[in-house]
PDB file of C-alpha atoms in Angstrom:
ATOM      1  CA  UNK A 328       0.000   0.000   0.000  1.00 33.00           C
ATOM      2  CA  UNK A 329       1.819   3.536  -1.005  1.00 40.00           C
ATOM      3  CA  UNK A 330       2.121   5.935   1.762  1.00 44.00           C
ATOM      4  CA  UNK A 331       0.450   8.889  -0.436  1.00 51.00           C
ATOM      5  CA  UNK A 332       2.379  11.865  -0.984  1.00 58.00           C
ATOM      6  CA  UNK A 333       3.711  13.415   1.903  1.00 57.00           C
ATOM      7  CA  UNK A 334       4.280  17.227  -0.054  1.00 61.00           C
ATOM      8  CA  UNK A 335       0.865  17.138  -1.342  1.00 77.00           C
ATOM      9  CA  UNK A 336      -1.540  20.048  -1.429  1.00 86.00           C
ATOM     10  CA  UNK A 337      -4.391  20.823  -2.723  1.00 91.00           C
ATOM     11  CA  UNK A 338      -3.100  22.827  -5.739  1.00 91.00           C
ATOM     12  CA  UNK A 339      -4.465  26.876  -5.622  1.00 92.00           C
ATOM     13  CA  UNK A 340      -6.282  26.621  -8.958  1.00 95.00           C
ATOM     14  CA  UNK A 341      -8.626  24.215  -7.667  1.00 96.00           C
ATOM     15  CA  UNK A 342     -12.392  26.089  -6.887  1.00 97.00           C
ATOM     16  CA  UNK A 343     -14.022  22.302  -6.156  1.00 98.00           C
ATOM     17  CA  UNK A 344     -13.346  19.031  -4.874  1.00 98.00           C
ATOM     18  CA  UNK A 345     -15.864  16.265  -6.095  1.00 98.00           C
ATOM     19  CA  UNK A 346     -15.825  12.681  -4.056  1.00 98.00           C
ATOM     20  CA  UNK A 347     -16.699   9.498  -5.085  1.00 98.00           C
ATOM     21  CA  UNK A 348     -19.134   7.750  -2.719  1.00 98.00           C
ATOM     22  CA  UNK A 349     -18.769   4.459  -1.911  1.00 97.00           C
ATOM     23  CA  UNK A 350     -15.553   3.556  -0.690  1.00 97.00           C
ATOM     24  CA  UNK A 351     -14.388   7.451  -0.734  1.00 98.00           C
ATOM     25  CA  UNK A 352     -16.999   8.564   1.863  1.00 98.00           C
ATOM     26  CA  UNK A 353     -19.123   5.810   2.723  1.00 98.00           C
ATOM     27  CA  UNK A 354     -19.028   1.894   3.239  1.00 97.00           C
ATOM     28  CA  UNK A 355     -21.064  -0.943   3.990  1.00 96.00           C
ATOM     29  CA  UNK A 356     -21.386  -2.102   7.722  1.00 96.00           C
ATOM     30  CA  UNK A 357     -23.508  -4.827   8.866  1.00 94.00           C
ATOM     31  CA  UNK A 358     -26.528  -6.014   8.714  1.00 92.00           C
ATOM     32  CA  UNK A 359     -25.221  -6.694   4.874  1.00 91.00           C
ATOM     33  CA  UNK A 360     -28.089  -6.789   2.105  1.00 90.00           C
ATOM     34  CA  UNK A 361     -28.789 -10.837   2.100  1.00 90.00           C
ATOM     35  CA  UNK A 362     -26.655 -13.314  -0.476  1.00 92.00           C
ATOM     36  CA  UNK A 363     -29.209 -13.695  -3.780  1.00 95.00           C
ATOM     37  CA  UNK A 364     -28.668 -17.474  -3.532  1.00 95.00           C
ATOM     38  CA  UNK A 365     -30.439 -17.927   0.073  1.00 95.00           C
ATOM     39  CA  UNK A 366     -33.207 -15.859  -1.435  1.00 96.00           C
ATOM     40  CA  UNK A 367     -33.407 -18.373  -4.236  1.00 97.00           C
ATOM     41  CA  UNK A 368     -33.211 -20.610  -2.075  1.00 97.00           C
ATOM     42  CA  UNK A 369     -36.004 -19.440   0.598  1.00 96.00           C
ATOM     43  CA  UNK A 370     -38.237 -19.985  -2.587  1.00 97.00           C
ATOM     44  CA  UNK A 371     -37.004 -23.420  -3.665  1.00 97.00           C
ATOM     45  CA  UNK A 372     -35.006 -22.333  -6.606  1.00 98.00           C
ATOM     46  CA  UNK A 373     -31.424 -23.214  -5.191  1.00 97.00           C
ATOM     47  CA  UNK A 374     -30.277 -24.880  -8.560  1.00 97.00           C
ATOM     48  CA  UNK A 375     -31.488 -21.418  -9.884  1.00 98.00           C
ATOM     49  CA  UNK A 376     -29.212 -19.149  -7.612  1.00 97.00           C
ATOM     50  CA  UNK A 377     -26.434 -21.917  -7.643  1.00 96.00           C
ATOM     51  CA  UNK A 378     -26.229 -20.252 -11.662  1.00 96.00           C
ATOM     52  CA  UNK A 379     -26.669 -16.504 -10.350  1.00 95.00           C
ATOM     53  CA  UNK A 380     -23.473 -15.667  -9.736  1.00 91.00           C
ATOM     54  CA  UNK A 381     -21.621 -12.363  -7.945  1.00 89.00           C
ATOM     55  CA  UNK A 382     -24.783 -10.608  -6.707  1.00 86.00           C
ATOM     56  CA  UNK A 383     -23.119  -7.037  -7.484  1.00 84.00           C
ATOM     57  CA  UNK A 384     -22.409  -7.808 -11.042  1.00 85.00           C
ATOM     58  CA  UNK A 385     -26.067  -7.656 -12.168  1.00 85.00           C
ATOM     59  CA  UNK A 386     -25.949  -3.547 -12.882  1.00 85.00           C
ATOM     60  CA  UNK A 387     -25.032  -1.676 -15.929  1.00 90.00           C
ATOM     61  CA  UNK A 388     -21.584  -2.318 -16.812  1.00 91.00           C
ATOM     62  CA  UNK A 389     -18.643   0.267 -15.783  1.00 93.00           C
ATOM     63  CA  UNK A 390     -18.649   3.175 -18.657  1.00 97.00           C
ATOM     64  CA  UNK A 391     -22.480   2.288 -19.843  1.00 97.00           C
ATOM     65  CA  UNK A 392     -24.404   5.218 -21.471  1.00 97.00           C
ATOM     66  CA  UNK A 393     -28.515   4.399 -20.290  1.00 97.00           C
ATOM     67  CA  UNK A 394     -29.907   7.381 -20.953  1.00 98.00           C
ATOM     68  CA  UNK A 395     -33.000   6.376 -22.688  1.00 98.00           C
ATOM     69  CA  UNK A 396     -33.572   4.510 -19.500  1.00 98.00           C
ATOM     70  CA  UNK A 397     -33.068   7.634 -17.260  1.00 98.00           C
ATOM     71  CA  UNK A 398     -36.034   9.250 -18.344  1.00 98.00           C
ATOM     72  CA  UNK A 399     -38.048   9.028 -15.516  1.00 98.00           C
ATOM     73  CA  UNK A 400     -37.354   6.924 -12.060  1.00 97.00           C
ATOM     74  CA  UNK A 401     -40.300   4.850 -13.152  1.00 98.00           C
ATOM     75  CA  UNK A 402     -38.447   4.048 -16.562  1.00 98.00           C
ATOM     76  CA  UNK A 403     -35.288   3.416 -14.768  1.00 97.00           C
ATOM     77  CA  UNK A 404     -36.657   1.292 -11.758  1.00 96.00           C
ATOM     78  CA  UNK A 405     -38.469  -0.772 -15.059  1.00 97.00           C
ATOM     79  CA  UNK A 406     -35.183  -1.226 -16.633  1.00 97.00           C
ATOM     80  CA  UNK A 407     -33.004  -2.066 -13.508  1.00 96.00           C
ATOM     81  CA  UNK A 408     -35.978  -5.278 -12.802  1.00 97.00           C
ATOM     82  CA  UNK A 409     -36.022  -5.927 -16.520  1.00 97.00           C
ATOM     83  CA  UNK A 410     -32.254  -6.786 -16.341  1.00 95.00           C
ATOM     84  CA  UNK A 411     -32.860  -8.876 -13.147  1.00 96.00           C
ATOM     85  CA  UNK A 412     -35.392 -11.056 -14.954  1.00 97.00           C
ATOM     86  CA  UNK A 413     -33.579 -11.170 -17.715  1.00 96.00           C
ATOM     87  CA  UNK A 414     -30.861 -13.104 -15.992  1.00 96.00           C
ATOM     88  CA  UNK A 415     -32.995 -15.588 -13.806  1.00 97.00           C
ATOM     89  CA  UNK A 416     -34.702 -16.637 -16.918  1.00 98.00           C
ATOM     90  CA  UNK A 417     -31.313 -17.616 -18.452  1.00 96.00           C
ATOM     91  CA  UNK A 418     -30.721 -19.149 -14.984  1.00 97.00           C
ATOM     92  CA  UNK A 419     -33.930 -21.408 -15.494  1.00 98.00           C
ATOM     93  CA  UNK A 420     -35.928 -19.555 -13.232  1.00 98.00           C
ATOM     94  CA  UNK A 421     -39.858 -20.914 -14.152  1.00 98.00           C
ATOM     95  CA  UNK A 422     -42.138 -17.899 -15.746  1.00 98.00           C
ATOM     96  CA  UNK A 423     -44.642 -18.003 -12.848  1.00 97.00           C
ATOM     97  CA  UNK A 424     -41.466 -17.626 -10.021  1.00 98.00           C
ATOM     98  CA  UNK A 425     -39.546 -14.280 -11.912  1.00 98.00           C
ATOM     99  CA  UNK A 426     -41.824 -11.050 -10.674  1.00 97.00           C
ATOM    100  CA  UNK A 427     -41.895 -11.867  -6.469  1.00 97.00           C
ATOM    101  CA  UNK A 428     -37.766 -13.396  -6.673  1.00 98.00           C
ATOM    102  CA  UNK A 429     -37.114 -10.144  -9.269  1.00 97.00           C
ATOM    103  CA  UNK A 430     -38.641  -7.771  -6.804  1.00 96.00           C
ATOM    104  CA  UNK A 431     -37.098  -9.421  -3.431  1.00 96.00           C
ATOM    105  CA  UNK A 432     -33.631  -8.994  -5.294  1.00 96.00           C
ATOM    106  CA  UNK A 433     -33.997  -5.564  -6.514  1.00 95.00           C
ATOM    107  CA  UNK A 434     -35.128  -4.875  -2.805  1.00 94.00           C
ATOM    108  CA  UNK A 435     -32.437  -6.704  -1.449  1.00 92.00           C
ATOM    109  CA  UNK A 436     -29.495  -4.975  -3.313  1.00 91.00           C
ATOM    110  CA  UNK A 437     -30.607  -1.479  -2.278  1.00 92.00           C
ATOM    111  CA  UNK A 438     -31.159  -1.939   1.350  1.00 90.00           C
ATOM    112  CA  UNK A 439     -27.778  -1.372   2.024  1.00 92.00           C
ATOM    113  CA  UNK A 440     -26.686   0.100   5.139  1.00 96.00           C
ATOM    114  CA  UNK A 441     -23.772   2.782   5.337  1.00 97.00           C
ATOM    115  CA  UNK A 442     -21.189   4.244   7.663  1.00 97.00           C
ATOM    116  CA  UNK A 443     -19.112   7.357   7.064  1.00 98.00           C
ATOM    117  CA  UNK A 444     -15.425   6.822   6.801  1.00 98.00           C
ATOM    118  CA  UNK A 445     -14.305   8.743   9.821  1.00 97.00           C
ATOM    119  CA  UNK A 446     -12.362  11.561   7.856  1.00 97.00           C
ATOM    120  CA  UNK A 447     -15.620  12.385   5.673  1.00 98.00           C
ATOM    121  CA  UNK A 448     -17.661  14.661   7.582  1.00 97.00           C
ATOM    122  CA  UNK A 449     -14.972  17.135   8.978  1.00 97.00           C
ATOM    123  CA  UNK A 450     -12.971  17.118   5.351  1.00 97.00           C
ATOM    124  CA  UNK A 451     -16.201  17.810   3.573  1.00 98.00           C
ATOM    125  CA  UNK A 452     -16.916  20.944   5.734  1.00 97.00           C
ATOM    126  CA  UNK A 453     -13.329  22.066   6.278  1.00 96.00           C
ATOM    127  CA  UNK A 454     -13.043  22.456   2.112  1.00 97.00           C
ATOM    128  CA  UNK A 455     -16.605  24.246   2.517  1.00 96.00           C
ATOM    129  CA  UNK A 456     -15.703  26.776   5.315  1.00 95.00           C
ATOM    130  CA  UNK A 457     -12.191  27.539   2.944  1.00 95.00           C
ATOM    131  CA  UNK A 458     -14.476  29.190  -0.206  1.00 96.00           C
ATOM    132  CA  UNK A 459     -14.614  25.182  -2.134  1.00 97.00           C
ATOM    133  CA  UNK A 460     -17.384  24.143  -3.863  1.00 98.00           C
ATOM    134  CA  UNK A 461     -18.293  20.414  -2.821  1.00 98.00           C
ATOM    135  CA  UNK A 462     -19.465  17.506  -4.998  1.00 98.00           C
ATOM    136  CA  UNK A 463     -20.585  14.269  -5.081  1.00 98.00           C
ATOM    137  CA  UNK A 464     -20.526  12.143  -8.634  1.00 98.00           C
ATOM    138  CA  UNK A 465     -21.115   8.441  -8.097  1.00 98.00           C
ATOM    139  CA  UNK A 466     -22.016   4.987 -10.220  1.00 97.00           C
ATOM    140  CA  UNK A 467     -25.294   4.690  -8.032  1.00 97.00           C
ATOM    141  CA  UNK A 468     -29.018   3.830  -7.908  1.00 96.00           C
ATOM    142  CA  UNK A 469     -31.789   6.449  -8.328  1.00 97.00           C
ATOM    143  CA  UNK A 470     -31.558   7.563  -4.601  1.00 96.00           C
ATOM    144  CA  UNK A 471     -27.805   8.764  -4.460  1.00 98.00           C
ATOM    145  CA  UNK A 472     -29.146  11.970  -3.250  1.00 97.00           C
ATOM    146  CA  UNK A 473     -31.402  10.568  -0.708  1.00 97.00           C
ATOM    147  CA  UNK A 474     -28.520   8.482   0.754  1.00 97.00           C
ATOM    148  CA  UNK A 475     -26.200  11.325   0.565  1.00 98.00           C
ATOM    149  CA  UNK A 476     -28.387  12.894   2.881  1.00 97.00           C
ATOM    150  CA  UNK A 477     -29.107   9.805   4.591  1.00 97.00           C
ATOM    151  CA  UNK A 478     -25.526   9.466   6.151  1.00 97.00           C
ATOM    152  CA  UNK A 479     -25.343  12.966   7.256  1.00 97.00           C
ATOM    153  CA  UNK A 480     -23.530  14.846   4.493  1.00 97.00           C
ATOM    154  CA  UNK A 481     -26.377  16.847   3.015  1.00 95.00           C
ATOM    155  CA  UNK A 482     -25.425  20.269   4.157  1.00 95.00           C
ATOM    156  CA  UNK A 483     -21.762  19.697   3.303  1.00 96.00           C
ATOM    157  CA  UNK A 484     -22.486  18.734  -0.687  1.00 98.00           C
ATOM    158  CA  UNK A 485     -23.301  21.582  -3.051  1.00 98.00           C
ATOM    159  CA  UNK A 486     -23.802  19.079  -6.276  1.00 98.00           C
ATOM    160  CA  UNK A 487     -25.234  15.631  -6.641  1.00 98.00           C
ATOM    161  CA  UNK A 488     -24.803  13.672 -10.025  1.00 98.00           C
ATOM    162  CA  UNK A 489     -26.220   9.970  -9.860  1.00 98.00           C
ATOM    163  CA  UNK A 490     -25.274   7.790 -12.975  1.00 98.00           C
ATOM    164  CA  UNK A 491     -29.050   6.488 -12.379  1.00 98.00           C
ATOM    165  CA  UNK A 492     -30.160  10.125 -13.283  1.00 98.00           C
ATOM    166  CA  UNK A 493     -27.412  11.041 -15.774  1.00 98.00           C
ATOM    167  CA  UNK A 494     -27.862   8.174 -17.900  1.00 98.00           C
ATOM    168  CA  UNK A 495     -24.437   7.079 -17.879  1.00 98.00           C
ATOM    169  CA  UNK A 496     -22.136   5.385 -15.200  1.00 98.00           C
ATOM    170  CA  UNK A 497     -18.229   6.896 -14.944  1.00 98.00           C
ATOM    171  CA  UNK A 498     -16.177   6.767 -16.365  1.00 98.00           C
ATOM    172  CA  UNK A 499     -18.230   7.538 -19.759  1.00 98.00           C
ATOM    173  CA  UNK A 500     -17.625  11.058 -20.292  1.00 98.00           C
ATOM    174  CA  UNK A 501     -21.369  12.141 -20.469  1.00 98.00           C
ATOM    175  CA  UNK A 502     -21.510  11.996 -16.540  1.00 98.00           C
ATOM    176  CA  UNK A 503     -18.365  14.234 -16.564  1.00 98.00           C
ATOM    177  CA  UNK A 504     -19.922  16.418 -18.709  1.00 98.00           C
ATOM    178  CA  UNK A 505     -22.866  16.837 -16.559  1.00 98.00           C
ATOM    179  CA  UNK A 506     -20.968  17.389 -13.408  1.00 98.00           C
ATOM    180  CA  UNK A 507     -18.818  20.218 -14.819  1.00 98.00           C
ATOM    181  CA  UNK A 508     -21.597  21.575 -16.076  1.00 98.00           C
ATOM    182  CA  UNK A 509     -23.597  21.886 -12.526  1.00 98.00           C
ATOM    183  CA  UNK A 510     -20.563  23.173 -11.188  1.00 98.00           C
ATOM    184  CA  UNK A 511     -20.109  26.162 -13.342  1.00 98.00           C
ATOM    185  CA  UNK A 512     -16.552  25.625 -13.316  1.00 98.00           C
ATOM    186  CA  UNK A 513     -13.268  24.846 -15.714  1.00 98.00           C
ATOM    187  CA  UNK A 514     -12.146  21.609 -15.567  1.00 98.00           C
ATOM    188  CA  UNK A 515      -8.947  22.459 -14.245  1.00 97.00           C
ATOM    189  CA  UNK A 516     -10.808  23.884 -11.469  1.00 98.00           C
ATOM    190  CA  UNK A 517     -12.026  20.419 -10.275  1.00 98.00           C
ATOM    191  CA  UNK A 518     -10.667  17.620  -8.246  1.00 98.00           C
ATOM    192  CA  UNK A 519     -11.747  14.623  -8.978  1.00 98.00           C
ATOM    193  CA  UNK A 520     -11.484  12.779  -5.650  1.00 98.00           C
ATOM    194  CA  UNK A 521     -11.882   8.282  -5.432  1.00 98.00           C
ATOM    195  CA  UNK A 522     -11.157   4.502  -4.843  1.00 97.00           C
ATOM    196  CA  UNK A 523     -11.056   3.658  -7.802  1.00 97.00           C
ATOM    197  CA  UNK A 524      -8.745   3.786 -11.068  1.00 97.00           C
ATOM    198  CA  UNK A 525     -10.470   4.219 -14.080  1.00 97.00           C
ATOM    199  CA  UNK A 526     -13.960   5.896 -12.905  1.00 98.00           C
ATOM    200  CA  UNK A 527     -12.164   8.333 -10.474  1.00 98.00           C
ATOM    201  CA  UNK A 528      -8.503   8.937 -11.962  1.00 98.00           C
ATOM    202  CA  UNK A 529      -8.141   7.859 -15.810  1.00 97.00           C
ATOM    203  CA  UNK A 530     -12.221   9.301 -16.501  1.00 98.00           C
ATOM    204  CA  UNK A 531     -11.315  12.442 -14.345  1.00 98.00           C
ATOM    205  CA  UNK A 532      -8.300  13.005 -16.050  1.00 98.00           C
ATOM    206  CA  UNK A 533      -9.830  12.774 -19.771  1.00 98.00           C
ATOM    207  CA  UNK A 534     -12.455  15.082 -19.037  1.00 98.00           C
ATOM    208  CA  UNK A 535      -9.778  17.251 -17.983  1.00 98.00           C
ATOM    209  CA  UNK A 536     -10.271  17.435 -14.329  1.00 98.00           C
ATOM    210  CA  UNK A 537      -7.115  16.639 -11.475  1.00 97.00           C
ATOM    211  CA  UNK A 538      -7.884  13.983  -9.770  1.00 98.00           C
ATOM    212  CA  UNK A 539      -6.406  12.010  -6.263  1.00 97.00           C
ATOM    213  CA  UNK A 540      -6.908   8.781  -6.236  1.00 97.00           C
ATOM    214  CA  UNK A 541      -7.620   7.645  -2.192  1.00 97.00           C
ATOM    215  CA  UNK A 542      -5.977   4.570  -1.071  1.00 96.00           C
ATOM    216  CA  UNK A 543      -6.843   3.674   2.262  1.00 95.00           C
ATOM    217  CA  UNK A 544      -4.925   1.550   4.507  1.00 94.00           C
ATOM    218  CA  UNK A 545      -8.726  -0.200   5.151  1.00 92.00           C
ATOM    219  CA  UNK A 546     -10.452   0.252   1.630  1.00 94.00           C
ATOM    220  CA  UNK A 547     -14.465  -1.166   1.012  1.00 93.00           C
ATOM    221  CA  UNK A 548     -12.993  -1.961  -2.212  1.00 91.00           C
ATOM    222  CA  UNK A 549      -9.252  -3.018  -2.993  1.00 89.00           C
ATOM    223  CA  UNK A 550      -8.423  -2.121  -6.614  1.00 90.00           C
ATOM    224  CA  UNK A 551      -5.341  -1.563  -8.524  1.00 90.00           C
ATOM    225  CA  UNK A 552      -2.705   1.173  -7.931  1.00 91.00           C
ATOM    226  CA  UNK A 553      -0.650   1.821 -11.074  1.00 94.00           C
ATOM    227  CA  UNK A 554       1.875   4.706 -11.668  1.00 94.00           C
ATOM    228  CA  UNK A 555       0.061   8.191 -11.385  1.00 94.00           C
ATOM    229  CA  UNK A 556      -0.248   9.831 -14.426  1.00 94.00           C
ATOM    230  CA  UNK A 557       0.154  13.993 -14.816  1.00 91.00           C
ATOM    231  CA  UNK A 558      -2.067  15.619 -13.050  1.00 90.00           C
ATOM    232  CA  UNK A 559      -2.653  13.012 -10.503  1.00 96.00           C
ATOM    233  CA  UNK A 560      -1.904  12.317  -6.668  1.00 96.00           C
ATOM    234  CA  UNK A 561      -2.177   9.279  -4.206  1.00 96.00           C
ATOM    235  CA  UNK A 562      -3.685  10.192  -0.970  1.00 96.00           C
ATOM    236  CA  UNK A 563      -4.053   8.057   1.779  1.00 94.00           C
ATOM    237  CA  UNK A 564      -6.758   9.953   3.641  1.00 96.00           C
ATOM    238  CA  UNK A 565      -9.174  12.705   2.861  1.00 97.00           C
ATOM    239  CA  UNK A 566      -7.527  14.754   5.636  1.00 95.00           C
ATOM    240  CA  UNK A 567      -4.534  15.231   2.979  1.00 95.00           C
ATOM    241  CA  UNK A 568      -7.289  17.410   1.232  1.00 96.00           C
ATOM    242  CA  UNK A 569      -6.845  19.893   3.703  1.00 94.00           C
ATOM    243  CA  UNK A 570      -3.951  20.934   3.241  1.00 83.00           C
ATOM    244  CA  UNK A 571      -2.742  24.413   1.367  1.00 67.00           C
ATOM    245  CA  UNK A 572      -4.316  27.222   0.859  1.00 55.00           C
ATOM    246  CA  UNK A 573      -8.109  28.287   1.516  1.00 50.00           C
ATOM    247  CA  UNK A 574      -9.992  30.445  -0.771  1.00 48.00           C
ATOM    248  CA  UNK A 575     -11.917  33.278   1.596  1.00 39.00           C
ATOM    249  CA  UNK A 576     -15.196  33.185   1.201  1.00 36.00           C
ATOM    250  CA  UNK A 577     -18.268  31.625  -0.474  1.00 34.00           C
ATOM    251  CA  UNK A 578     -17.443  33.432  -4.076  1.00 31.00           C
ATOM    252  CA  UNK A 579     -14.838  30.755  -4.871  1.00 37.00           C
ATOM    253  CA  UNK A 580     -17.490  28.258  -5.120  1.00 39.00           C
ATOM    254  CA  UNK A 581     -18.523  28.289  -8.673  1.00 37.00           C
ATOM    255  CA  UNK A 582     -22.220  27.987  -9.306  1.00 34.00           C
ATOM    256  CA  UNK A 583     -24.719  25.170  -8.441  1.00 29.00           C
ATOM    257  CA  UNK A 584     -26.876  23.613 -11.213  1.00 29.00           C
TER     258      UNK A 584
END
């Protein structure tokens, strides 16, 4: 695990800081959504779920434009169960069985419950009090805003941008797009903070954002760690973000979409 860069600051250009959420600001703590195969199971279809496979690997795939299926939450919410049923057909799942298992696993996945990394809340209002504009951009269900809020963070997030809403899930550049363009600001003027390589680093990065990519010494998700490119850091903690100069006052905050 790399230390993170002892000299870094946050670079005096930068007017906002946008986080990743899971894994950046939030992670899963117990009681965890149940495995798919016991709720197969609990219905007598445990050859069925025996096929299912990874339970989180049942979304839109990582850079997938949707955005005639972000119409409307009701179009969205229709698409997300048709992709479900979709899959425990081709698992052998009988006709009569797919619309109660469908629902209990769309349920299921989204009754996650989260915990704040402990650096979130104070970082998140520290860059707020210095003159920053603050930003969430996430690959998330319908109800990123709602679970922003949920954990705590609502007053300390100027701009929300779901991939459920956007239509696309980083690191397609149409959710970049839509992020810069709620924040009013240059790309140059953003910080692209995250977990994760290619959504929060390499997507930032070709949009023409900064970006520091977090790795924790206790990460939600371990992923991969290659050489930084230009304008890109390593961080090992939010509280990194602090450092350098503030930016007096709420005028350096861009505008909110």
């Amino acid at each position: 695990m790399p230390t993170g860069d002892p000299a870094y600051a946050l670079p005096p250009e930068v007017r906002a800081v946008v986080f990743d959420f899971y894994g950046t600001l939030v992670r899963m703590v117990e009681p965890l959504p149940p495995d798919h195969r016991a709720i197969f199971a609990r219905r007598g279809l445990a050859a069925q779920g025996a096929r299912w496979g990874d339970q989180w690997a049942v979304g839109p795939g990582e850079g997938e434009e949707h955005t005639a299926h972000s119409v409307s939450e009701t179009a969205y919410t229709r698409w997300e169960r048709g992709r479900l049923t979709g899959r425990a057909r081709a698992c052998g799942v009988p006709e009569g069985a797919l619309e109660e298992l469908v629902g209990e696993i769309d349920q299921a996945m989204k009754a996650v419950h989260l915990e704040l990394f402990g650096d979130a809340r104070a970082v998140l209002g520290g860059l707020r009090s210095r003159g920053l504009l603050v930003g969430v951009c996430s690959n998330w269900f319908w109800n990123l805003e709602e679970c922003v809020a949920g954990v705590g963070l609502g007053a300390d997030v100027d701009v929300v941008v779901g991939s459920a809403r956007t239509g696309a899930r980083k690191p397609h550049p149409l959710i970049y797009r839509v992020l810069l363009d709620r924040c009013g600001l240059h790309p140059s003027q953003v910080l692209f903070v995250g977990d994760m390589w290619e959504p929060d680093v390499r997507g930032p990065l070709a949009a023409g954002m900064r970006a520091a990519h977090l790795c924790r010494p206790d990460p939600a998700v371990r992923g991969p760690e290659p050489p930084l490119p230009a304008g890109a850091a390593r961080i090992r903690g939010l509280a990194e973000l602090l450092r350098g100069p503030g930016r007096g006052g709420a005028a350096g905050r861009g505008g909110c979409g």
